[in-house]
Coordinates of C-alpha atoms in Angstrom, one line a residue:
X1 CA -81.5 -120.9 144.8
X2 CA -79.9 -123.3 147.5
X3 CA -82.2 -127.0 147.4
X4 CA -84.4 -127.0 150.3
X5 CA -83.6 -130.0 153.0
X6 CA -85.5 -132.2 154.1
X7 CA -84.9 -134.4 157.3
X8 CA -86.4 -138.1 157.4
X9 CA -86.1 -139.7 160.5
X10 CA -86.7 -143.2 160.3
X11 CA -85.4 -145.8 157.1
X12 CA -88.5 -147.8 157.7
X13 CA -91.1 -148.1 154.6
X14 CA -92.2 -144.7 155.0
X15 CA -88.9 -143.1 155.4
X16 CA -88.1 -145.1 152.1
X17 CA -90.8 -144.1 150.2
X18 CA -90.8 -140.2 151.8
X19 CA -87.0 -140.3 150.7
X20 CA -87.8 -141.6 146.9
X21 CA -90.9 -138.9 146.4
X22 CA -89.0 -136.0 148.0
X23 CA -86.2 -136.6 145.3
X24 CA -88.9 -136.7 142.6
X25 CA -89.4 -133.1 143.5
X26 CA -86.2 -131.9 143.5
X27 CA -85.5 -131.0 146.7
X28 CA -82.6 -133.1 149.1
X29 CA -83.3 -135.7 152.2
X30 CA -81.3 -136.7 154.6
X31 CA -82.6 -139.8 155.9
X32 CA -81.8 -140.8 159.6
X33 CA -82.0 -144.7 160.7
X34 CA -80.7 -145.7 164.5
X35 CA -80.3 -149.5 163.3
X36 CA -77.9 -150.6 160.9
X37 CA -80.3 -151.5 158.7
X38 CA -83.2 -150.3 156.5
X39 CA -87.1 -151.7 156.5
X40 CA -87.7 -150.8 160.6
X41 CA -89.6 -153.1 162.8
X42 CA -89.5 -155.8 159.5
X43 CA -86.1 -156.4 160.8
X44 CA -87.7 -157.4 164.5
X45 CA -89.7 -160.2 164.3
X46 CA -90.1 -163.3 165.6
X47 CA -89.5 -166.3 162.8
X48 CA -93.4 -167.5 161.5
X49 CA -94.1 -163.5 161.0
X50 CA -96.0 -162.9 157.6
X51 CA -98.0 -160.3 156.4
X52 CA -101.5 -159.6 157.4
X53 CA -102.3 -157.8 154.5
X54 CA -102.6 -159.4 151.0
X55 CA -99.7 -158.8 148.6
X56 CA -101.7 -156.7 146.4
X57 CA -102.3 -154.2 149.3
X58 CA -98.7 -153.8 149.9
X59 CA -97.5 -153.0 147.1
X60 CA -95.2 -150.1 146.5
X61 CA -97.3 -148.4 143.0
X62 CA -94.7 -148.2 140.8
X63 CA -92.8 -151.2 142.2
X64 CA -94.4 -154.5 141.7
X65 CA -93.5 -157.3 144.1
X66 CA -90.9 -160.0 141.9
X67 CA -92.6 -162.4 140.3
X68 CA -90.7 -165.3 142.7
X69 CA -92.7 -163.9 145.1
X70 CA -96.2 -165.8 144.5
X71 CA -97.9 -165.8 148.3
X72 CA -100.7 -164.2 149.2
X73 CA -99.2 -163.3 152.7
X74 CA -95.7 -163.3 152.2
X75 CA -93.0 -163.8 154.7
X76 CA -91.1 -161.0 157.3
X77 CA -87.7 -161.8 155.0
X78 CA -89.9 -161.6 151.8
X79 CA -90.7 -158.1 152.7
X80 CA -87.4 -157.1 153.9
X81 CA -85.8 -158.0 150.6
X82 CA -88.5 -156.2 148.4
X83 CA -88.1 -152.9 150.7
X84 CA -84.1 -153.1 149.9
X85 CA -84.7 -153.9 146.5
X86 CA -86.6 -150.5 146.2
X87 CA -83.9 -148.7 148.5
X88 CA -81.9 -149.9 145.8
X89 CA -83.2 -149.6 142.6
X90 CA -84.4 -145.8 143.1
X91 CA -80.7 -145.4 144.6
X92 CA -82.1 -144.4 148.1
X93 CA -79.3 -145.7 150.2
X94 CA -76.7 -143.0 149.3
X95 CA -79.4 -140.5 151.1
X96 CA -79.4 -142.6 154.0
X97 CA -77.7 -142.5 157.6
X98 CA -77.4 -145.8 159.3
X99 CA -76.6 -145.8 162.9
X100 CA -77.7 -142.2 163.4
X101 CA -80.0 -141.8 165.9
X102 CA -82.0 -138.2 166.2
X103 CA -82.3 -138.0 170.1
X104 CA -84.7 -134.1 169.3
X105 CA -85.5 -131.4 166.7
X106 CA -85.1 -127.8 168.1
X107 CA -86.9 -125.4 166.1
X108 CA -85.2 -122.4 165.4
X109 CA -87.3 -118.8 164.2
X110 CA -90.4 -117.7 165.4
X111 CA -91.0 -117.2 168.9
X112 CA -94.1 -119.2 170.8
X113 CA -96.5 -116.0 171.0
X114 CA -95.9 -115.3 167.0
X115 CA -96.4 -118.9 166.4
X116 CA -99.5 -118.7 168.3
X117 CA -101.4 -115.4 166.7
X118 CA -101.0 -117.0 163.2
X119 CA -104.0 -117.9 161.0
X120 CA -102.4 -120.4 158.5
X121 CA -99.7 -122.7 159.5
X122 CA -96.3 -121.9 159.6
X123 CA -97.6 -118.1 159.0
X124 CA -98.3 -118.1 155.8
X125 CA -99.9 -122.0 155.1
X126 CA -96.3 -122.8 152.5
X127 CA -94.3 -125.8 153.3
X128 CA -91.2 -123.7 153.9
X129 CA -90.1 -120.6 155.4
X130 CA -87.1 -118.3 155.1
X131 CA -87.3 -116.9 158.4
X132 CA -87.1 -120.7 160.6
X133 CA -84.9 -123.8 160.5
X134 CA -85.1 -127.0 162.5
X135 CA -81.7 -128.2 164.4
X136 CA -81.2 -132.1 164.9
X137 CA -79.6 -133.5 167.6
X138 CA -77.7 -136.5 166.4
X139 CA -75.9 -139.5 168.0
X140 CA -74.0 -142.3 166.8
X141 CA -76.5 -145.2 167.6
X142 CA -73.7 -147.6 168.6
X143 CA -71.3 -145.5 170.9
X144 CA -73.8 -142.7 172.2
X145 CA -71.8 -140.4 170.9
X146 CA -72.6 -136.6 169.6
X147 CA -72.8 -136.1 166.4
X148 CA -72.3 -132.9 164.0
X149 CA -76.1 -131.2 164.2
X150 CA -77.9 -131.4 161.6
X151 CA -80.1 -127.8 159.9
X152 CA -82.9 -127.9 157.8
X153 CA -86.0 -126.7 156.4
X154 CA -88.4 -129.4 156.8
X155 CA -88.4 -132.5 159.2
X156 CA -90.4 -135.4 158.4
X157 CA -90.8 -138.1 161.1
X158 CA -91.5 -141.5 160.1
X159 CA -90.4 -143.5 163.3
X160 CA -93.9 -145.6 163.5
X161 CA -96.6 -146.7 165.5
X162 CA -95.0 -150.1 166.5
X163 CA -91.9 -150.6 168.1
X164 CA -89.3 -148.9 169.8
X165 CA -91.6 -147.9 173.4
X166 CA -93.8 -150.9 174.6
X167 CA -97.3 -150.8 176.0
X168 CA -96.7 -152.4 179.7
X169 CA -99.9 -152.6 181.8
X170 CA -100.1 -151.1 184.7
X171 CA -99.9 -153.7 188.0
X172 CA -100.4 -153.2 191.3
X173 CA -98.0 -152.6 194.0
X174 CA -95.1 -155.5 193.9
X175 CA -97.5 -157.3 191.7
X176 CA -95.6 -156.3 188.7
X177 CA -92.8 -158.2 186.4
X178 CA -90.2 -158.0 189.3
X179 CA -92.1 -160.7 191.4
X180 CA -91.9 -162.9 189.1
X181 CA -88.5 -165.0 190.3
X182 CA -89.3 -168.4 189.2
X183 CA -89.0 -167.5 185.2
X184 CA -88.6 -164.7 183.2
X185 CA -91.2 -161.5 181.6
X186 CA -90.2 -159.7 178.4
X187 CA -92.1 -157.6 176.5
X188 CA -92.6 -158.9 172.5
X189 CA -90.6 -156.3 171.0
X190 CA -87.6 -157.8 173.3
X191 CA -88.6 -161.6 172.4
X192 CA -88.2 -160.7 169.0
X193 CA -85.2 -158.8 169.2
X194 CA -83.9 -162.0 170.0
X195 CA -81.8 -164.0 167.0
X196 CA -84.1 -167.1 166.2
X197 CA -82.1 -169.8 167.9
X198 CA -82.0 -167.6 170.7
X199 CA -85.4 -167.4 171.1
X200 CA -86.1 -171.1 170.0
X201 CA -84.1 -171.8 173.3
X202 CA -85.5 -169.5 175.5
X203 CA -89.0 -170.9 174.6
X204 CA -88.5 -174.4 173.9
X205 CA -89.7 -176.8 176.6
X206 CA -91.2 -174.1 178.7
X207 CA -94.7 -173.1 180.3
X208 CA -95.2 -170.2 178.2
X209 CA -98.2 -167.5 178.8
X210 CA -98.7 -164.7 176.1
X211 CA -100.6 -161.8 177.2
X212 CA -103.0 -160.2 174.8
X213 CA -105.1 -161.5 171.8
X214 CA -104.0 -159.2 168.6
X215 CA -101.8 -159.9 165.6
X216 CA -98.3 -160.3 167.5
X217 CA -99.9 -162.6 170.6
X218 CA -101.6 -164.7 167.8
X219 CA -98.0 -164.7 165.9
X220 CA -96.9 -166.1 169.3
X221 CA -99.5 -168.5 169.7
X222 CA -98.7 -170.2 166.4
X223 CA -94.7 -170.1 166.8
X224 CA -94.9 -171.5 170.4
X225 CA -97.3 -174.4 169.7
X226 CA -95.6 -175.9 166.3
X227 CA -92.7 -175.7 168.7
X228 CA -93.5 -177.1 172.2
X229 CA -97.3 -178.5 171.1
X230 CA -99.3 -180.8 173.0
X231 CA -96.1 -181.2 176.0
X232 CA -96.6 -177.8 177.9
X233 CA -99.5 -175.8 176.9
X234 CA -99.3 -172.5 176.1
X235 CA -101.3 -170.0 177.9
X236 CA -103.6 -167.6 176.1
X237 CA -104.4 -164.4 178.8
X238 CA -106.6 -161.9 176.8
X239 CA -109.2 -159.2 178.7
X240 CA -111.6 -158.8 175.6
X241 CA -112.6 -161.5 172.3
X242 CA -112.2 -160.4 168.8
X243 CA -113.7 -161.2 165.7
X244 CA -110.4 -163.5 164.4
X245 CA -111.9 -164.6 161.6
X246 CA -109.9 -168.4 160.1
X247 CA -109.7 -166.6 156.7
X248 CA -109.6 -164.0 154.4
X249 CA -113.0 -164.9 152.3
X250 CA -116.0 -165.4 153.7
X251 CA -117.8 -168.0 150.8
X252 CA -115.1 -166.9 148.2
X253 CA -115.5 -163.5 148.8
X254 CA -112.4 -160.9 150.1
X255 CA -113.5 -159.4 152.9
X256 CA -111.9 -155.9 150.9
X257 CA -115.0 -156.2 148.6
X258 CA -117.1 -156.7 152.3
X259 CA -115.6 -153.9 153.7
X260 CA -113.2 -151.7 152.0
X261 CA -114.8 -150.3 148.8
X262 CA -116.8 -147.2 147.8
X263 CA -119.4 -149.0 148.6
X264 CA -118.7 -150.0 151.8
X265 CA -118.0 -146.9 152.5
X266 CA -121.6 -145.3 151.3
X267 CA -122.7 -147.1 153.8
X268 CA -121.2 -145.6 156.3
X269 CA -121.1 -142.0 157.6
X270 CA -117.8 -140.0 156.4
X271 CA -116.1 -136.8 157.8
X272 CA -116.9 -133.4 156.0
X273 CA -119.9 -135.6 154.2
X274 CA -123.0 -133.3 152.2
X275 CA -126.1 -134.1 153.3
X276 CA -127.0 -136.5 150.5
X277 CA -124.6 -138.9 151.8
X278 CA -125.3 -138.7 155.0
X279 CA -128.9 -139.2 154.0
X280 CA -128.0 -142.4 151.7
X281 CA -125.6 -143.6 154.9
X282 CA -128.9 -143.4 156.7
X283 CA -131.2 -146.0 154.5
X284 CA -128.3 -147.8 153.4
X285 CA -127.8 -149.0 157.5
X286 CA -129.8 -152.1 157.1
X287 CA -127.1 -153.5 154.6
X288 CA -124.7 -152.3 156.6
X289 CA -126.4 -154.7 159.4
X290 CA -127.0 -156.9 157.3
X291 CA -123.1 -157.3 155.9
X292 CA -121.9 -157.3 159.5
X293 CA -123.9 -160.2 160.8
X294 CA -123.5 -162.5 157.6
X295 CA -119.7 -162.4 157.9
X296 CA -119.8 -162.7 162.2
X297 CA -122.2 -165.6 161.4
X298 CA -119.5 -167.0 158.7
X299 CA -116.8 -166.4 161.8
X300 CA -118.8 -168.6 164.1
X301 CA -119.7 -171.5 161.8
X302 CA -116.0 -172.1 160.7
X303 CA -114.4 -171.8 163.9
X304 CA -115.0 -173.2 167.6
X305 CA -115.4 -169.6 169.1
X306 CA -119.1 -170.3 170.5
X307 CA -117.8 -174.1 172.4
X308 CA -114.9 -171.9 174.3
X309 CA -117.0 -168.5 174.6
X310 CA -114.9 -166.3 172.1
X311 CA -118.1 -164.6 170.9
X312 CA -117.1 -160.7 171.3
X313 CA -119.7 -158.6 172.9
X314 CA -119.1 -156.1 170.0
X315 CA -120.1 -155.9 166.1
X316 CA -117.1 -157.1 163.5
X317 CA -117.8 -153.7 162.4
X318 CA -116.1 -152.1 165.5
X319 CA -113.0 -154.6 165.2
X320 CA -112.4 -153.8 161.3
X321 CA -112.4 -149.9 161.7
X322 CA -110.5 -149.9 164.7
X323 CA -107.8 -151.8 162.6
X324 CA -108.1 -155.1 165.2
X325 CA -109.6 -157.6 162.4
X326 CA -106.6 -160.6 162.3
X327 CA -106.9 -164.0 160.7
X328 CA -106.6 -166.4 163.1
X329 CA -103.4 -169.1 162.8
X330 CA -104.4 -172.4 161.1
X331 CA -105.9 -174.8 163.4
X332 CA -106.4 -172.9 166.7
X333 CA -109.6 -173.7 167.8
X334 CA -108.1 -177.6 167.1
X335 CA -105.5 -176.6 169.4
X336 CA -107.4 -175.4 171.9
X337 CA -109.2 -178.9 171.8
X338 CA -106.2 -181.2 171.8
X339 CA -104.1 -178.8 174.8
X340 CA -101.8 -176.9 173.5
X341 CA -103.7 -173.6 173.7
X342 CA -105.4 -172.8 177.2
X343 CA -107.0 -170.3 177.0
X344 CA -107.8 -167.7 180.2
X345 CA -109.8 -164.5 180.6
X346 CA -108.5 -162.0 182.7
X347 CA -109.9 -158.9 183.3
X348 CA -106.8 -157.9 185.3
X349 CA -104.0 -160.4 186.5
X350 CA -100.4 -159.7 188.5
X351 CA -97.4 -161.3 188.8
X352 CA -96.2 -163.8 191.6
X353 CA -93.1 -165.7 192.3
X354 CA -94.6 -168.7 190.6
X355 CA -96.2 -166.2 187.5
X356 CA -99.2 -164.9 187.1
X357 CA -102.3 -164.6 189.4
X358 CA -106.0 -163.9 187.6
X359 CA -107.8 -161.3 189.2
X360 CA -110.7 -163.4 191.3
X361 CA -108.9 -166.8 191.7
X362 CA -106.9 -168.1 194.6
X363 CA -104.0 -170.6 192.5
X364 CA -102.0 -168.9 190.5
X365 CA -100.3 -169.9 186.7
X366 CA -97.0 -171.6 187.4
X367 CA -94.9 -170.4 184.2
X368 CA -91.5 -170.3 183.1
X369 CA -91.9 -167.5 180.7
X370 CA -94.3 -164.6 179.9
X371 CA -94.5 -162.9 176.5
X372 CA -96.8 -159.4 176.8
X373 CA -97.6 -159.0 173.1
X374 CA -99.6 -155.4 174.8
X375 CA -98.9 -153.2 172.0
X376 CA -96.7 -150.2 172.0
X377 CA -96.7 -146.1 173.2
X378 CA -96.0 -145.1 169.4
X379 CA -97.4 -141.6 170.7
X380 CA -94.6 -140.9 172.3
X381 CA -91.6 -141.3 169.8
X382 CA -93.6 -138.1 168.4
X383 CA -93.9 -136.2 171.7
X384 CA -90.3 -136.8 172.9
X385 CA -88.4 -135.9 169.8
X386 CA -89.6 -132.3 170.1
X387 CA -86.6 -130.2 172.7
X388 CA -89.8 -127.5 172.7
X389 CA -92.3 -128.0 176.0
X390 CA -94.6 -126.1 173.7
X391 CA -94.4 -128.7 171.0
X392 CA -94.8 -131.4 173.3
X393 CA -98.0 -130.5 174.3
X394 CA -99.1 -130.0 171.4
X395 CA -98.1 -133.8 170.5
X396 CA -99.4 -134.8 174.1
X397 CA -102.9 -136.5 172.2
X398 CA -104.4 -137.7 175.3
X399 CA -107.8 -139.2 173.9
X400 CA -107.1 -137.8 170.5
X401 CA -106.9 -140.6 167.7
X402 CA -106.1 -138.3 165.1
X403 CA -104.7 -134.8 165.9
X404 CA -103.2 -134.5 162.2
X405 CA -104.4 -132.8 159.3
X406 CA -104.6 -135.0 156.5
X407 CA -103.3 -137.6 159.2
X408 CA -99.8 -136.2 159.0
X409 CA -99.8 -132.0 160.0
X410 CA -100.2 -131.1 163.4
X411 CA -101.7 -127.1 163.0
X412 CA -99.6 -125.7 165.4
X413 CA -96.6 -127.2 164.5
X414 CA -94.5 -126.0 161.5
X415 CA -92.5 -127.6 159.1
X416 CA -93.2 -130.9 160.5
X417 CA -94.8 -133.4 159.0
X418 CA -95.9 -137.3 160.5
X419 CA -95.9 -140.1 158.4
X420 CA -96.7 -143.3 159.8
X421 CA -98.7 -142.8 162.9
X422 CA -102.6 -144.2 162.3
X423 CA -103.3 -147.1 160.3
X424 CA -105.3 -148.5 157.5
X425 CA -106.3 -151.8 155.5
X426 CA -102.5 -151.3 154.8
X427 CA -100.1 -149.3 156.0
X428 CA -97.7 -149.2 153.1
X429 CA -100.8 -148.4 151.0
X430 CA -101.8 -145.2 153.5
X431 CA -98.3 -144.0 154.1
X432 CA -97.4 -143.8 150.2
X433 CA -100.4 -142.0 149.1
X434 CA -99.9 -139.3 152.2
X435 CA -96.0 -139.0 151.0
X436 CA -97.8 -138.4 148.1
X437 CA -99.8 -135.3 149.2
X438 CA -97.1 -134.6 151.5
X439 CA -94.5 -134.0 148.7
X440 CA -96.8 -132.2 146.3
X441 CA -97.6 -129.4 149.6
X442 CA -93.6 -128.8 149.5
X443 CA -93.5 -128.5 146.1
X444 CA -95.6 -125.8 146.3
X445 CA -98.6 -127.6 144.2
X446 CA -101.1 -126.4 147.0
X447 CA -101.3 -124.7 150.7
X448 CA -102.6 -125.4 153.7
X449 CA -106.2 -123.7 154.7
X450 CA -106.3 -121.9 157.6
X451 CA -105.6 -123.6 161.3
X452 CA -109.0 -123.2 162.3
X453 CA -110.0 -125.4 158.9
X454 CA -107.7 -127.6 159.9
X455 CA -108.6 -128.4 163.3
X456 CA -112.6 -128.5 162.3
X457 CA -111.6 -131.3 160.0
X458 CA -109.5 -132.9 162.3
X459 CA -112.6 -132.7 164.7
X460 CA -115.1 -134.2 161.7
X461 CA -112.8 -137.3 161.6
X462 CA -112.5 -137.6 165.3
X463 CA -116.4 -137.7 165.6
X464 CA -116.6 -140.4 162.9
X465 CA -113.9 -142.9 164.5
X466 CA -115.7 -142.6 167.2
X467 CA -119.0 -143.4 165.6
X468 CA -118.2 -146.8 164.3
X469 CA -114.7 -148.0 166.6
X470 CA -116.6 -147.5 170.1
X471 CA -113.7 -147.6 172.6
X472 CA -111.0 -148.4 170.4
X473 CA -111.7 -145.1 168.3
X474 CA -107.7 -143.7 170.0
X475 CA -106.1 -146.4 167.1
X476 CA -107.0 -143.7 164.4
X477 CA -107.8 -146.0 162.7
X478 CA -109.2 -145.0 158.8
X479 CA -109.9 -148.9 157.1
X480 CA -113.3 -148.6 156.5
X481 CA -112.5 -144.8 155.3
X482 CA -109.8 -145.5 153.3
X483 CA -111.2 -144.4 149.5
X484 CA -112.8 -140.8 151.3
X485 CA -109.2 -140.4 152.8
X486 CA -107.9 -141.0 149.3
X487 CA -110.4 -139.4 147.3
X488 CA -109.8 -135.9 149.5
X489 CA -106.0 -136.3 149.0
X490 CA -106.3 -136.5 145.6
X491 CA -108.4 -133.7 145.1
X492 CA -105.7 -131.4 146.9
X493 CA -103.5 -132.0 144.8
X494 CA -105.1 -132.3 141.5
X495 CA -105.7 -135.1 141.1
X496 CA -109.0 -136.9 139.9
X497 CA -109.7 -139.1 142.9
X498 CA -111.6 -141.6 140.0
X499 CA -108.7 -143.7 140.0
X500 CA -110.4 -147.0 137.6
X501 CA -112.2 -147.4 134.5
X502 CA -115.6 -147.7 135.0
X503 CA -118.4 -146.6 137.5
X504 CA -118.7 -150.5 138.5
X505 CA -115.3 -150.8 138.8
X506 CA -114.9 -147.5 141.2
X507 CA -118.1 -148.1 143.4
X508 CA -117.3 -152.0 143.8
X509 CA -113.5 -153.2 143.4
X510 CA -111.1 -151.9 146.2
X511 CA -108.8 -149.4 145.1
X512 CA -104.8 -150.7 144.9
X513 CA -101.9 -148.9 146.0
X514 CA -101.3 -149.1 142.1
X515 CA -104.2 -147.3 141.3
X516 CA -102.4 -144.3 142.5
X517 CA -98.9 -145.0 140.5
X518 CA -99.4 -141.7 138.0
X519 CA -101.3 -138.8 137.8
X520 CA -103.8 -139.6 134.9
X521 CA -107.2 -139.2 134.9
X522 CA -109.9 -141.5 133.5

């Protein structure tokens, strides 16, 4: 029989480890990266980038980081070199396509009205069919040019969340980037496009405002002020506070013991959850409480936040399962003090000739350059890839945060799988476990329930983001539900979702992407 293909698009970590797991199965990828280089939006940063998440949380399972490697947080080239260092030593890079960009998948087989009277994906709930193909598109990503089309039996589309299409707020009417004549507006994705002495001399000796108050606009922060520091202050323009905490470990303790163990998550309320739990989630609330206001009052004490009126409105709670918890960069609140960090609320703000006008004052910001560190439209890489209307819409989420089984099978969508898309207390951690599960559905090991299932589960999960995120629920966001993810994964495919030694051990010590490295049981 002829080896099934698969198609990965996308050489980031998730197309690397889809790539090495799909091999382990016996079955052939064909891996498609645009840039001319592996390890994705690691390869666009801006120079001070480091990891948010702890080394041991991203950590490939069965490939430890070198032992030359000894921080905590390690740096953007750090990670680059460990990602091509497992390209290499599971002899990925022979499966891989650089420069080939996949401009849409065309489905080829059952017609919209078969696909719609089915009652298991794909028709029958397998991975594969004999009666339907997808067709890729291909160009080379350096001259535009077509490329031979590409037919297979599976796609598998790890292009990201970040990158690729930024988030640009809306402004009104000639109030946008245009206006602004006396300097210059980029986006951060095309700041740190930008080699680093490029960037080092478009910034240096500037008025500089960043826009937005998450992990790249703090990355910002801290590059711009070691560089330009008390001369011209850099302009901090954020709409809502977040709880930034100054560290990892409140009084010694990692906040992943806080807020990203079983027991954490007990005390919480879970998709798909029996009615003992949801009964123990009930009368274990006042810890929860509890928790939540020792580590905002731990926030408070070591940092400035009250003196400027950084408080957030909201609980911690909301910012660590909407994935928008970031550790502050050393010394800000001491910058803030001595002038090198102003910092300037703005529920909405445009652009002017000079730069940028606050909603509800009459001066406006003279700036040379504005950085909007605003996030990105990651939805859409999904929805445009598809050359169906049909499939578009059904990849058109709207207020969805996740429309995925398992957070990687739309229903209504065959042989397509998304890898990538939500996040977690670590990305690398959630997208190897789902290649996991994703691998052992196309090796037949299980099948899909029925689409109706599907979409009641994906409806339990929506219901519970929305419990705990409040309005930041659309992240899809699964931190504080990472272990119940886990633990249903494992259980699909047969594995026992126990994964240390120990009922101590499983109820109090956060799970490890290493944890998952075989298939034994305890």
């Amino acid at each position: 029989m002829e080896t099934k293909k698969v198609a990965v698009v996308g050489a980031g970590l998730s197309g690397l480890i889809a790539c090495k797991l799909i091999l382990s199965k016996g079955l052939t990828p064909i891996v498609f990266e645009a840039k001319d280089v592996i390890g994705g939006l690691w390869n666009d940063t801006i120079e001070s980038t480091v990891l948010q998440t702890r080394r041991q949380m991203f950590e490939l399972s069965d490939f430890p980081w070198p032992k030359s490697v000894t921080e905590e947080y390690p740096r953007y080239d750090q990670v680059l070199d460990y990602l091509k260092s497992y390209a290499e030593h599971f002899g990925l890079f022979k499966y891989i396509r650089l420069n080939t960009k996949v401009l849409s998948i065309e489905y080829e087989g059952f017609s919209d009205e078969e696909i719609n009277s089915w009652t298991y994906w794909s028709g029958s709930g397998n991975a594969f069919s004999e009666r339907s193909k997808w067709k890729l598109s291909l160009v080379d990503a350096r001259t535009n040019l077509p490329l031979q089309e590409e037919v297979v039996d599976f796609v598998v589309l790890c292009t990201g969340k970040f990158g690729d299409i930024p988030n640009i707020p809306k402004f009104p009417p000639n109030g946008g980037p245009k206006a602004f004549r006396n300097g210059k507006a980029l986006h951060y994705i095309e700041y740190a496009a930008l080699d680093f002495d490029n960037a080092t001399k478009l910034a240096k000796d500037k008025r500089i405002a960043v826009v937005g108050f998450q992990k790249s606009a703090l990355e910002l922060i801290r590059e711009f002020t070691n560089l330009i520091g008390t001369s011209k202050p850099c302009t901090l323009i954020y709409k809502t506070e977040y709880w930034n905490p100054p560290d990892g470990q409140p009084w010694g303790i990692h906040i992943d013991y806080l807020f990203a163990s079983r027991f954490a998550e007990l005390l919480i309320h879970k998709p798909n959850e029996g009615f003992l739990l949801y009964l123990l989630a009930m009368l274990l609330a006042p810890i929860r409480w509890l928790i939540t206001k020792l580590v905002e009052f731990h926030v408070r004490r070591k940092t400035k936040m009250d003196k400027y009126g950084m408080v957030p409105k909201h609980s911690i709670l909301q910012d660590v399962t909407s994935c928008r918890y970031a550790v502050l960069p050393e010394r800000f609140y001491e910058r803030v003090e001595e002038g090198s960090i102003v910092l300037k609320k703005a529920p909405s703000f445009s652009f002017c000739e000079e730069g940028i006008m606050i909603e509800g004052e009459t001066k406006p910001i003279p700036l040379d350059l504005v950085i909007l560190a605003t996030g990105y439209r990651g939805d859409l890489k999904y929805k445009n890839i598809f050359a169906s209307s049909t499939f578009r819409d059904y990849m058109n989420f709207g207020d969805a945060a996740l429309p995925l089984y398992r957070l990687c099978i739309h229903p209504r969508i065959p042989q397509v799988a998304v890898i990538g898309l939500t996040e977690s207390i670590s990305n690398l951690y959630t997208s190897e476990i789902r290649c996991r599960w994703l691998v052992e559905f196309l090796a037949g090991t299980f099948k899909l329930p029925s689409i109706k299932e599907m979409e009641k589960d994906i409806e339990n999960w929506e219901r519970c983001l929305k419990l705990y995120s409040g309005e930041s629920y659309w992240r899809g966001c699964i931190g504080m539900l990472h272990h119940h993810y886990n633990d249903q994964v494992c259980k699909d495919i047969g594995w026992n979702p126990r994964r240390k030694k120990g009922f101590f051990a499983n109820l109090f010590v956060p799970h490890r992407p290493t944890d998952y490295a075989s298939p034994d049981n305890w």
